[in-house]
mmCIF file of C-alpha atoms and ligand atoms in Angstrom:
data_model
loop_
_atom_site.group_PDB
_atom_site.id
_atom_site.type_symbol
_atom_site.label_atom_id
_atom_site.label_comp_id
_atom_site.label_asym_id
_atom_site.label_seq_id
_atom_site.Cartn_x
_atom_site.Cartn_y
_atom_site.Cartn_z
ATOM 1 C CA MET A 1 31.266 2.581 28.257
ATOM 2 C CA LYS A 2 30.071 3.895 24.535
ATOM 3 C CA PHE A 3 27.417 1.809 23.006
ATOM 4 C CA PRO A 4 27.914 2.021 18.956
ATOM 5 C CA SER A 5 23.976 2.832 18.569
ATOM 6 C CA ASP A 6 24.340 5.803 21.950
ATOM 7 C CA ASP A 7 24.875 8.800 18.725
ATOM 8 C CA ALA A 8 21.159 7.226 17.637
ATOM 9 C CA LEU A 9 19.248 7.376 21.183
ATOM 10 C CA ASN A 10 20.986 10.901 21.984
ATOM 11 C CA GLU A 11 19.058 12.152 19.022
ATOM 12 C CA ALA A 12 15.606 10.198 21.180
ATOM 13 C CA SER A 13 16.631 12.010 24.672
ATOM 14 C CA GLU A 14 13.215 13.235 25.234
ATOM 15 C CA THR A 15 11.825 9.375 24.719
ATOM 16 C CA VAL A 16 14.847 8.028 27.646
ATOM 17 C CA GLU A 17 13.805 10.482 30.082
ATOM 18 C CA ILE A 18 9.766 9.504 29.758
ATOM 19 C CA PHE A 19 11.195 5.366 30.396
ATOM 20 C CA GLY A 20 13.829 7.463 32.968
ATOM 21 C CA GLN A 21 10.917 8.828 34.877
ATOM 22 C CA LYS A 22 8.899 5.175 34.601
ATOM 23 C CA GLY A 23 11.773 3.241 36.553
ATOM 24 C CA VAL A 24 13.698 2.377 33.172
ATOM 25 C CA SER A 25 17.195 2.937 33.343
ATOM 26 C CA ARG A 26 18.889 4.759 29.877
ATOM 27 C CA ARG A 27 21.111 1.357 29.480
ATOM 28 C CA ASP A 28 18.100 -0.888 29.550
ATOM 29 C CA PHE A 29 16.312 1.350 27.447
ATOM 30 C CA MET A 30 18.970 1.777 25.308
ATOM 31 C CA LYS A 31 19.382 -2.186 25.114
ATOM 32 C CA PHE A 32 15.404 -2.476 23.997
ATOM 33 C CA CYS A 33 15.836 -0.281 20.969
ATOM 34 C CA THR A 34 19.088 -2.197 20.224
ATOM 35 C CA GLY A 35 18.306 -5.136 20.834
ATOM 36 C CA MET A 36 15.087 -4.723 18.418
ATOM 37 C CA ALA A 37 16.349 -3.147 15.638
ATOM 38 C CA ALA A 38 19.195 -6.075 15.736
ATOM 39 C CA ILE A 39 15.934 -8.544 15.717
ATOM 40 C CA LEU A 40 14.189 -7.172 12.854
ATOM 41 C CA ALA A 41 17.485 -6.562 11.118
ATOM 42 C CA LEU A 42 17.732 -3.118 11.330
ATOM 43 C CA PRO A 43 20.765 -0.429 10.872
ATOM 44 C CA ALA A 44 20.963 1.671 13.984
ATOM 45 C CA THR A 45 19.778 4.275 12.094
ATOM 46 C CA PHE A 46 16.781 3.347 12.672
ATOM 47 C CA ILE A 47 17.507 3.298 16.621
ATOM 48 C CA PRO A 48 15.767 6.626 17.310
ATOM 49 C CA LYS A 49 12.202 5.906 15.427
ATOM 50 C CA ILE A 50 11.885 3.141 17.151
ATOM 51 C CA ALA A 51 12.206 4.439 20.389
ATOM 52 C CA GLU A 52 9.961 7.124 19.393
ATOM 53 C CA ALA A 53 6.859 4.746 18.248
ATOM 54 C CA VAL A 54 7.398 2.721 21.533
ATOM 55 C CA SER A 55 6.668 6.085 23.330
ATOM 56 C CA GLY A 56 4.033 7.525 21.381
ATOM 57 C CA GLN A 57 0.849 5.039 20.592
ATOM 58 C CA LYS A 58 0.031 2.704 22.706
ATOM 59 C CA PRO A 59 -2.485 0.037 20.876
ATOM 60 C CA TYR A 60 -5.206 -1.764 22.252
ATOM 61 C CA VAL A 61 -4.143 -5.522 22.996
ATOM 62 C CA VAL A 62 -6.334 -8.416 23.891
ATOM 63 C CA TRP A 63 -4.957 -11.679 24.347
ATOM 64 C CA LEU A 64 -7.472 -14.682 23.669
ATOM 65 C CA GLU A 65 -6.931 -18.466 25.358
ATOM 66 C CA PHE A 66 -8.136 -21.342 23.704
ATOM 67 C CA GLN A 67 -6.733 -24.975 23.478
ATOM 68 C CA ASP A 68 -3.651 -23.890 25.733
ATOM 69 C CA CYS A 69 -1.495 -24.831 27.622
ATOM 70 C CA ALA A 70 -0.779 -20.763 28.755
ATOM 71 C CA GLY A 71 2.820 -21.852 27.657
ATOM 72 C CA ASP A 72 3.397 -18.664 25.623
ATOM 73 C CA SER A 73 1.341 -16.477 28.550
ATOM 74 C CA GLU A 74 4.285 -18.206 30.293
ATOM 75 C CA SER A 75 6.584 -16.924 28.455
ATOM 76 C CA MET A 76 5.395 -13.430 28.032
ATOM 77 C CA LEU A 77 5.603 -12.622 31.716
ATOM 78 C CA ARG A 78 9.081 -14.419 31.866
ATOM 79 C CA ALA A 79 10.340 -11.491 29.745
ATOM 80 C CA SER A 80 13.550 -9.791 31.467
ATOM 81 C CA LYS A 81 15.174 -7.961 29.129
ATOM 82 C CA PRO A 82 13.365 -5.383 29.575
ATOM 83 C CA THR A 83 11.210 -7.373 31.634
ATOM 84 C CA ILE A 84 7.018 -6.941 30.851
ATOM 85 C CA ALA A 85 6.278 -4.513 32.976
ATOM 86 C CA SER A 86 8.912 -1.769 32.687
ATOM 87 C CA ILE A 87 8.322 -2.104 28.826
ATOM 88 C CA VAL A 88 5.878 -4.056 27.347
ATOM 89 C CA LEU A 89 3.272 -3.002 29.364
ATOM 90 C CA ASP A 90 4.222 0.887 28.686
ATOM 91 C CA VAL A 91 4.410 0.140 25.120
ATOM 92 C CA ILE A 92 0.649 -1.776 24.484
ATOM 93 C CA SER A 93 -2.626 -1.446 26.867
ATOM 94 C CA LEU A 94 -3.347 -4.642 27.782
ATOM 95 C CA GLU A 95 -6.949 -5.030 28.177
ATOM 96 C CA TYR A 96 -7.483 -8.512 28.179
ATOM 97 C CA HIS A 97 -5.888 -11.539 29.397
ATOM 98 C CA GLU A 98 -7.688 -13.894 31.291
ATOM 99 C CA THR A 99 -4.741 -15.427 33.216
ATOM 100 C CA ILE A 100 -3.447 -11.932 34.133
ATOM 101 C CA MET A 101 -6.326 -9.771 34.992
ATOM 102 C CA ALA A 102 -7.669 -8.137 37.561
ATOM 103 C CA PRO A 103 -11.698 -8.311 36.211
ATOM 104 C CA SER A 104 -13.210 -12.204 36.600
ATOM 105 C CA GLY A 105 -17.225 -13.425 34.680
ATOM 106 C CA LYS A 106 -19.116 -11.331 33.158
ATOM 107 C CA ASN A 107 -16.433 -8.320 34.152
ATOM 108 C CA ALA A 108 -14.167 -9.365 32.521
ATOM 109 C CA GLU A 109 -16.172 -10.424 29.080
ATOM 110 C CA LYS A 110 -17.212 -6.953 29.548
ATOM 111 C CA SER A 111 -14.091 -5.502 29.019
ATOM 112 C CA LEU A 112 -12.948 -7.641 26.176
ATOM 113 C CA MET A 113 -16.345 -6.118 24.261
ATOM 114 C CA ASP A 114 -15.586 -2.798 25.354
ATOM 115 C CA VAL A 115 -12.430 -2.966 22.912
ATOM 116 C CA VAL A 116 -14.079 -4.852 20.557
ATOM 117 C CA ASN A 117 -16.975 -2.868 19.615
ATOM 118 C CA ASN A 118 -15.057 1.024 20.835
ATOM 119 C CA GLN A 119 -12.008 0.162 19.045
ATOM 120 C CA LYS A 120 -12.698 -1.988 16.132
ATOM 121 C CA GLY A 121 -10.181 -1.786 12.972
ATOM 122 C CA LYS A 122 -7.549 -0.237 15.385
ATOM 123 C CA TYR A 123 -6.689 -2.825 17.962
ATOM 124 C CA ILE A 124 -4.395 -5.751 18.381
ATOM 125 C CA ALA A 125 -5.709 -9.184 19.159
ATOM 126 C CA ILE A 126 -3.213 -11.942 20.190
ATOM 127 C CA VAL A 127 -4.502 -15.884 20.434
ATOM 128 C CA GLU A 128 -3.050 -18.000 22.521
ATOM 129 C CA GLY A 129 -4.427 -21.782 21.827
ATOM 130 C CA ALA A 130 -5.787 -23.984 18.672
ATOM 131 C CA ILE A 131 -9.110 -23.712 17.759
ATOM 132 C CA PRO A 132 -11.844 -27.216 17.781
ATOM 133 C CA LEU A 133 -14.244 -26.636 14.864
ATOM 134 C CA LYS A 134 -15.053 -30.336 15.301
ATOM 135 C CA ASP A 135 -19.193 -30.469 16.652
ATOM 136 C CA GLY A 136 -19.825 -27.481 16.231
ATOM 137 C CA GLY A 137 -16.884 -26.178 18.300
ATOM 138 C CA VAL A 138 -17.824 -26.993 21.781
ATOM 139 C CA TYR A 139 -14.871 -28.592 22.777
ATOM 140 C CA CYS A 140 -13.668 -25.322 23.865
ATOM 141 C CA CYS A 141 -15.311 -22.437 25.152
ATOM 142 C CA ILE A 142 -15.867 -19.403 27.554
ATOM 143 C CA GLY A 143 -18.576 -17.479 28.815
ATOM 144 C CA GLY A 144 -20.340 -19.905 27.268
ATOM 145 C CA ARG A 145 -19.508 -19.389 23.952
ATOM 146 C CA SER A 146 -17.319 -21.267 21.660
ATOM 147 C CA ALA A 147 -13.753 -20.517 20.734
ATOM 148 C CA ILE A 148 -14.997 -20.208 16.932
ATOM 149 C CA ASP A 149 -17.887 -17.146 18.155
ATOM 150 C CA ILE A 150 -15.405 -15.444 20.029
ATOM 151 C CA ALA A 151 -12.363 -15.484 17.456
ATOM 152 C CA LYS A 152 -14.599 -15.015 14.299
ATOM 153 C CA GLU A 153 -15.274 -11.867 16.435
ATOM 154 C CA VAL A 154 -12.500 -10.456 17.827
ATOM 155 C CA CYS A 155 -10.258 -11.170 15.206
ATOM 156 C CA GLY A 156 -12.629 -10.378 12.530
ATOM 157 C CA ASN A 157 -12.917 -6.476 13.710
ATOM 158 C CA ALA A 158 -8.581 -6.158 15.231
ATOM 159 C CA ALA A 159 -6.514 -4.430 12.936
ATOM 160 C CA PHE A 160 -4.557 -7.641 12.928
ATOM 161 C CA THR A 161 -4.178 -10.660 14.818
ATOM 162 C CA ILE A 162 -0.497 -12.329 16.335
ATOM 163 C CA ASN A 163 -0.956 -15.497 17.081
ATOM 164 C CA VAL A 164 1.739 -17.244 19.624
ATOM 165 C CA GLY A 165 2.747 -20.251 19.974
ATOM 166 C CA SER A 166 2.430 -23.820 17.742
ATOM 167 C CA CYS A 167 -0.788 -24.103 17.999
ATOM 168 C CA SER A 168 -2.832 -20.951 17.525
ATOM 169 C CA SER A 169 -0.851 -21.226 14.292
ATOM 170 C CA TRP A 170 -1.514 -24.136 12.989
ATOM 171 C CA GLY A 171 -3.157 -26.453 15.243
ATOM 172 C CA GLY A 172 -0.010 -27.579 17.581
ATOM 173 C CA ILE A 173 -0.208 -30.708 19.591
ATOM 174 C CA ALA A 174 -4.159 -30.004 20.191
ATOM 175 C CA SER A 175 -4.017 -31.295 16.457
ATOM 176 C CA ALA A 176 -2.021 -34.032 16.816
ATOM 177 C CA LYS A 177 -3.192 -37.439 15.220
ATOM 178 C CA PRO A 178 -5.699 -38.252 15.709
ATOM 179 C CA ASN A 179 -7.305 -34.301 16.271
ATOM 180 C CA PRO A 180 -10.295 -35.802 18.096
ATOM 181 C CA THR A 181 -11.369 -32.278 18.322
ATOM 182 C CA GLY A 182 -11.065 -30.865 14.755
ATOM 183 C CA ALA A 183 -8.155 -28.419 16.007
ATOM 184 C CA VAL A 184 -6.254 -25.869 13.712
ATOM 185 C CA GLY A 185 -5.045 -22.401 13.884
ATOM 186 C CA VAL A 186 -6.948 -19.227 13.746
ATOM 187 C CA GLY A 187 -6.039 -18.916 10.357
ATOM 188 C CA GLU A 188 -7.611 -21.490 9.185
ATOM 189 C CA ALA A 189 -10.230 -20.988 11.587
ATOM 190 C CA VAL A 190 -11.681 -17.488 10.478
ATOM 191 C CA PRO A 191 -10.450 -16.779 6.722
ATOM 192 C CA GLY A 192 -9.372 -13.711 5.422
ATOM 193 C CA ILE A 193 -8.609 -11.911 8.766
ATOM 194 C CA THR A 194 -4.821 -10.483 8.569
ATOM 195 C CA TYR A 195 -2.347 -12.033 11.344
ATOM 196 C CA VAL A 196 0.850 -12.788 11.505
ATOM 197 C CA ASN A 197 2.165 -16.679 12.643
ATOM 198 C CA LEU A 198 4.589 -16.655 15.530
ATOM 199 C CA PRO A 199 4.955 -20.450 16.224
ATOM 200 C CA GLY A 200 7.241 -22.293 18.780
ATOM 201 C CA CYS A 201 6.440 -23.950 21.820
ATOM 202 C CA PRO A 202 6.241 -21.589 22.948
ATOM 203 C CA MET A 203 6.424 -18.642 20.975
ATOM 204 C CA ASN A 204 9.650 -16.423 22.133
ATOM 205 C CA VAL A 205 8.293 -13.569 23.336
ATOM 206 C CA GLU A 206 10.926 -11.156 21.890
ATOM 207 C CA ASN A 207 9.633 -12.301 18.338
ATOM 208 C CA VAL A 208 6.091 -11.177 19.264
ATOM 209 C CA THR A 209 8.078 -7.456 21.185
ATOM 210 C CA ALA A 210 9.509 -6.783 18.116
ATOM 211 C CA THR A 211 6.595 -7.377 15.582
ATOM 212 C CA ILE A 212 4.734 -4.777 17.874
ATOM 213 C CA VAL A 213 7.326 -2.995 17.797
ATOM 214 C CA HIS A 214 7.856 -3.176 13.525
ATOM 215 C CA TYR A 215 4.233 -2.019 13.293
ATOM 216 C CA LEU A 216 4.674 0.879 15.812
ATOM 217 C CA THR A 217 7.222 1.896 14.084
ATOM 218 C CA PHE A 218 6.520 1.593 10.296
ATOM 219 C CA GLY A 219 2.751 1.343 10.488
ATOM 220 C CA THR A 220 2.665 -2.358 8.978
ATOM 221 C CA LEU A 221 3.456 -5.847 9.649
ATOM 222 C CA PRO A 222 6.781 -7.485 9.638
ATOM 223 C CA SER A 223 7.192 -9.158 5.842
ATOM 224 C CA VAL A 224 6.622 -12.627 5.934
ATOM 225 C CA ASP A 225 6.812 -16.157 4.672
ATOM 226 C CA GLU A 226 3.990 -18.041 2.706
ATOM 227 C CA LYS A 227 3.199 -19.813 6.426
ATOM 228 C CA HIS A 228 2.269 -15.880 7.516
ATOM 229 C CA ARG A 229 5.836 -16.437 9.792
ATOM 230 C CA PRO A 230 7.761 -13.165 10.056
ATOM 231 C CA TYR A 231 11.202 -13.650 7.702
ATOM 232 C CA PHE A 232 13.147 -12.019 10.664
ATOM 233 C CA ALA A 233 11.698 -14.537 13.316
ATOM 234 C CA HIS A 234 11.423 -17.494 10.789
ATOM 235 C CA GLY A 235 13.967 -17.014 8.069
ATOM 236 C CA LYS A 236 16.629 -18.555 8.686
ATOM 237 C CA THR A 237 16.779 -22.735 9.979
ATOM 238 C CA VAL A 238 18.085 -23.612 13.491
ATOM 239 C CA HIS A 239 20.630 -25.264 11.531
ATOM 240 C CA ASP A 240 21.895 -22.067 9.969
ATOM 241 C CA ASN A 241 22.771 -20.505 13.171
ATOM 242 C CA CYS A 242 23.564 -23.275 15.710
ATOM 243 C CA GLU A 243 26.918 -23.105 17.514
ATOM 244 C CA ARG A 244 27.186 -27.035 17.156
ATOM 245 C CA ARG A 245 27.712 -26.265 12.895
ATOM 246 C CA ALA A 246 31.466 -26.508 13.113
ATOM 247 C CA HIS A 247 31.418 -30.335 14.677
ATOM 248 C CA TYR A 248 28.503 -31.128 12.520
ATOM 249 C CA ASP A 249 30.274 -29.559 9.098
ATOM 250 C CA ALA A 250 33.164 -31.490 10.655
ATOM 251 C CA GLY A 251 31.315 -35.096 11.113
ATOM 252 C CA GLN A 252 31.648 -34.424 14.475
ATOM 253 C CA PHE A 253 28.458 -35.950 16.207
ATOM 254 C CA VAL A 254 27.374 -36.875 19.643
ATOM 255 C CA ARG A 255 26.891 -41.118 19.086
ATOM 256 C CA GLN A 256 25.404 -41.574 22.952
ATOM 257 C CA TRP A 257 24.156 -39.250 25.787
ATOM 258 C CA GLY A 258 26.935 -39.181 27.776
ATOM 259 C CA ASP A 259 29.596 -40.201 25.888
ATOM 260 C CA GLU A 260 32.659 -38.235 25.156
ATOM 261 C CA GLY A 261 30.992 -36.382 21.964
ATOM 262 C CA HIS A 262 28.396 -34.967 24.354
ATOM 263 C CA ARG A 263 31.002 -33.522 27.357
ATOM 264 C CA GLN A 264 32.582 -32.120 24.023
ATOM 265 C CA GLY A 265 29.434 -29.867 22.991
ATOM 266 C CA TRP A 266 29.179 -31.839 19.624
ATOM 267 C CA CYS A 267 26.505 -31.981 16.857
ATOM 268 C CA LEU A 268 23.557 -33.451 18.407
ATOM 269 C CA TYR A 269 22.701 -34.640 14.526
ATOM 270 C CA GLU A 270 22.117 -38.595 14.947
ATOM 271 C CA MET A 271 20.521 -38.058 18.327
ATOM 272 C CA GLY A 272 17.460 -36.919 16.091
ATOM 273 C CA CYS A 273 18.654 -33.258 16.233
ATOM 274 C CA LYS A 274 15.754 -31.308 13.674
ATOM 275 C CA GLY A 275 17.159 -27.581 13.456
ATOM 276 C CA PRO A 276 18.559 -28.882 9.478
ATOM 277 C CA VAL A 277 14.462 -28.843 9.198
ATOM 278 C CA ALA A 278 13.090 -26.100 11.020
ATOM 279 C CA HIS A 279 12.785 -22.758 10.808
ATOM 280 C CA PHE A 280 13.338 -20.495 14.026
ATOM 281 C CA ASN A 281 15.759 -17.652 15.389
ATOM 282 C CA CYS A 282 16.477 -19.867 18.222
ATOM 283 C CA PRO A 283 19.892 -19.857 18.419
ATOM 284 C CA SER A 284 20.393 -16.048 18.519
ATOM 285 C CA ILE A 285 17.719 -14.923 20.971
ATOM 286 C CA ARG A 286 17.739 -17.638 23.094
ATOM 287 C CA TRP A 287 15.534 -17.906 26.352
ATOM 288 C CA ASN A 288 15.782 -17.158 30.182
ATOM 289 C CA GLY A 289 17.253 -13.597 29.777
ATOM 290 C CA ALA A 290 19.098 -14.991 26.390
ATOM 291 C CA THR A 291 21.207 -17.409 28.536
ATOM 292 C CA SER A 292 20.492 -20.665 27.249
ATOM 293 C CA TRP A 293 18.462 -22.542 24.374
ATOM 294 C CA PRO A 294 17.854 -26.081 24.036
ATOM 295 C CA VAL A 295 20.268 -27.421 21.527
ATOM 296 C CA GLN A 296 23.459 -25.155 24.105
ATOM 297 C CA GLY A 297 22.064 -27.167 27.057
ATOM 298 C CA GLY A 298 22.604 -30.055 25.012
ATOM 299 C CA HIS A 299 19.644 -31.536 23.864
ATOM 300 C CA GLY A 300 18.501 -32.127 19.817
ATOM 301 C CA CYS A 301 15.476 -29.338 18.422
ATOM 302 C CA ILE A 302 12.343 -30.925 18.074
ATOM 303 C CA ALA A 303 11.083 -28.525 15.619
ATOM 304 C CA CYS A 304 8.972 -26.772 17.544
ATOM 305 C CA ALA A 305 7.930 -23.812 15.623
ATOM 306 C CA ALA A 306 7.960 -26.084 12.278
ATOM 307 C CA ASP A 307 4.266 -26.911 11.192
ATOM 308 C CA HIS A 308 2.913 -30.052 12.796
ATOM 309 C CA ASN A 309 6.007 -31.038 14.744
ATOM 310 C CA TRP A 310 4.238 -33.554 16.964
ATOM 311 C CA ASP A 311 2.909 -35.916 13.693
ATOM 312 C CA GLU A 312 6.403 -35.319 11.175
ATOM 313 C CA ALA A 313 8.999 -34.141 13.369
ATOM 314 C CA TYR A 314 8.649 -37.475 15.635
ATOM 315 C CA PRO A 315 9.913 -39.871 16.837
ATOM 316 C CA PHE A 316 12.298 -37.070 18.565
ATOM 317 C CA TYR A 317 15.439 -39.062 19.275
ATOM 318 C CA SER A 318 15.574 -40.356 15.512
ATOM 319 C CA ARG A 319 17.732 -38.781 13.381
ATOM 320 C CA LEU A 320 16.063 -36.991 10.026
ATOM 321 C CA PRO A 321 16.878 -39.407 7.115
ATOM 322 C CA ASN A 322 19.057 -37.131 4.890
ATOM 323 C CA VAL A 323 21.181 -34.166 5.281
ATOM 324 C CA PRO A 324 20.122 -31.129 3.560
ATOM 325 C CA GLY A 325 22.940 -29.454 1.747
ATOM 326 C CA PHE A 326 25.101 -32.472 0.949
ATOM 327 C CA GLY A 327 22.236 -33.880 -0.968
ATOM 328 C CA ILE A 328 20.216 -36.191 -0.990
ATOM 329 C CA GLU A 329 21.470 -39.629 -0.727
ATOM 330 C CA SER A 330 24.154 -38.109 2.200
ATOM 331 C CA THR A 331 23.703 -39.213 5.960
ATOM 332 C CA ALA A 332 25.829 -38.024 8.986
ATOM 333 C CA ASP A 333 27.755 -41.584 8.769
ATOM 334 C CA LYS A 334 28.578 -40.722 5.159
ATOM 335 C CA ILE A 335 29.722 -37.249 5.666
ATOM 336 C CA GLY A 336 31.531 -38.526 9.186
ATOM 337 C CA ALA A 337 33.599 -41.503 7.476
ATOM 338 C CA GLY A 338 34.127 -38.573 4.344
ATOM 339 C CA LEU A 339 35.487 -36.279 6.543
ATOM 340 C CA ALA A 340 37.284 -39.255 8.544
ATOM 341 C CA ALA A 341 38.647 -40.292 5.935
ATOM 342 C CA ALA A 342 40.425 -37.098 3.933
ATOM 343 C CA THR A 343 41.316 -36.102 7.815
ATOM 344 C CA ALA A 344 43.200 -39.528 7.667
ATOM 345 C CA ALA A 345 44.632 -38.720 4.553
ATOM 346 C CA GLY A 346 45.564 -35.681 5.295
ATOM 347 C CA LEU A 347 47.632 -36.941 9.212
ATOM 348 C CA VAL A 348 49.385 -39.674 6.525
ATOM 349 C CA LEU A 349 50.533 -37.031 3.962
ATOM 350 C CA HIS A 350 51.391 -34.578 6.998
ATOM 351 C CA GLY A 351 53.310 -37.777 8.669
ATOM 352 C CA VAL A 352 54.908 -38.555 5.493
ATOM 353 C CA GLY A 353 55.979 -34.808 4.682
ATOM 354 C CA ARG A 354 57.285 -34.619 9.076
ATOM 355 C CA ALA A 355 59.410 -37.927 8.072
ATOM 356 C CA ILE A 356 61.020 -36.463 4.631
ATOM 357 C CA SER A 357 61.617 -33.508 6.790
ATOM 358 C CA SER A 358 63.168 -35.485 9.635
ATOM 359 C CA LYS A 359 65.767 -37.094 7.044
ATOM 360 C CA LYS A 360 66.365 -33.940 5.653
ATOM 361 C CA GLU A 361 67.585 -32.623 8.924
ATOM 362 C CA GLU A 362 69.258 -35.802 9.107
HETATM 363 FE FE1 LIG B 401 23.071 -27.753 15.567
HETATM 364 FE FE2 LIG B 401 21.205 -30.005 15.158
HETATM 365 FE FE3 LIG B 401 22.154 -28.825 13.340
HETATM 366 FE FE4 LIG B 401 23.425 -29.935 14.940
HETATM 367 S S1 LIG B 401 22.333 -30.823 13.390
HETATM 368 S S2 LIG B 401 24.747 -28.397 14.117
HETATM 369 S S3 LIG B 401 22.733 -29.812 16.454
HETATM 370 S S4 LIG B 401 21.240 -27.567 14.371
#
């Protein structure tokens, strides 16, 4: 079978061969480059450039973990198309990651400082977890140093920082009220650094890879919004791309877990779905090898990538007070009722029409 991007990749045949020697099939490599172009909303003509970029440079990367649950590390390790082992670790040089690195103790800290001292201004810092500022930052210490102290040095000397997950983006669950440790995101804790936020609980590894691929391909970070989120990943709402959207537009809502509407895959707005106010490309890239995502699984979106969702999107099972796009006063009930009335009127007219036709036929 010939893929539309085949011709583009033929231009990068040398690169394909390099990855072939590493056990990555041509098909997988093609899928990777095509997928990255799609996520970044680039035309197919950029595929050879992406292929060349990911096979050439190999930037040093250090991955820091502060107030976290390691969910973003898990998300990264679960990358399946391609696997992190086959592509990502061939594209980057991961020098420090507490959860997966072999060295421990002083040797591990030496690995980190070697990069900071020898690759100043050239390496990428990836941060997972919030940074506590209260009481001098004593609530998160690694190797005898506070998280804020480490972040200032490591992020301050990096080419740029990628904050993965909602905790490093803006504090996440660690900063939920009453925020006992004074947890904040990296951007707030270390002002002045160059950074990108990839929120989500957890972040999606496809977006991290795409951010790095963009940097390798163009030498710049992708364009971001006022919250430092790349537009390619957070430019649209979940609601914009949701597969249940047609049911929302038709006023077909699940009213109770397990009811007929739920079985039919209707809209989860009434069950508390926060998709209309959540900006994330979850519905298009999905999870677990792109097999599914929460709304497809039958649960409403909890706006995990939204700023301070634990306080502001809560309670998760109460519906949003209004429906964007239908006026501030509109509610699902009103829309549903309006559509139902219109449909009923249509059916009545249809019925009248049929009755007239039958009469004529008689
Ligand atoms: Fe999808 Fe939720 Fe929007 Fe309904 S309200 S269309 S389930 S995102």
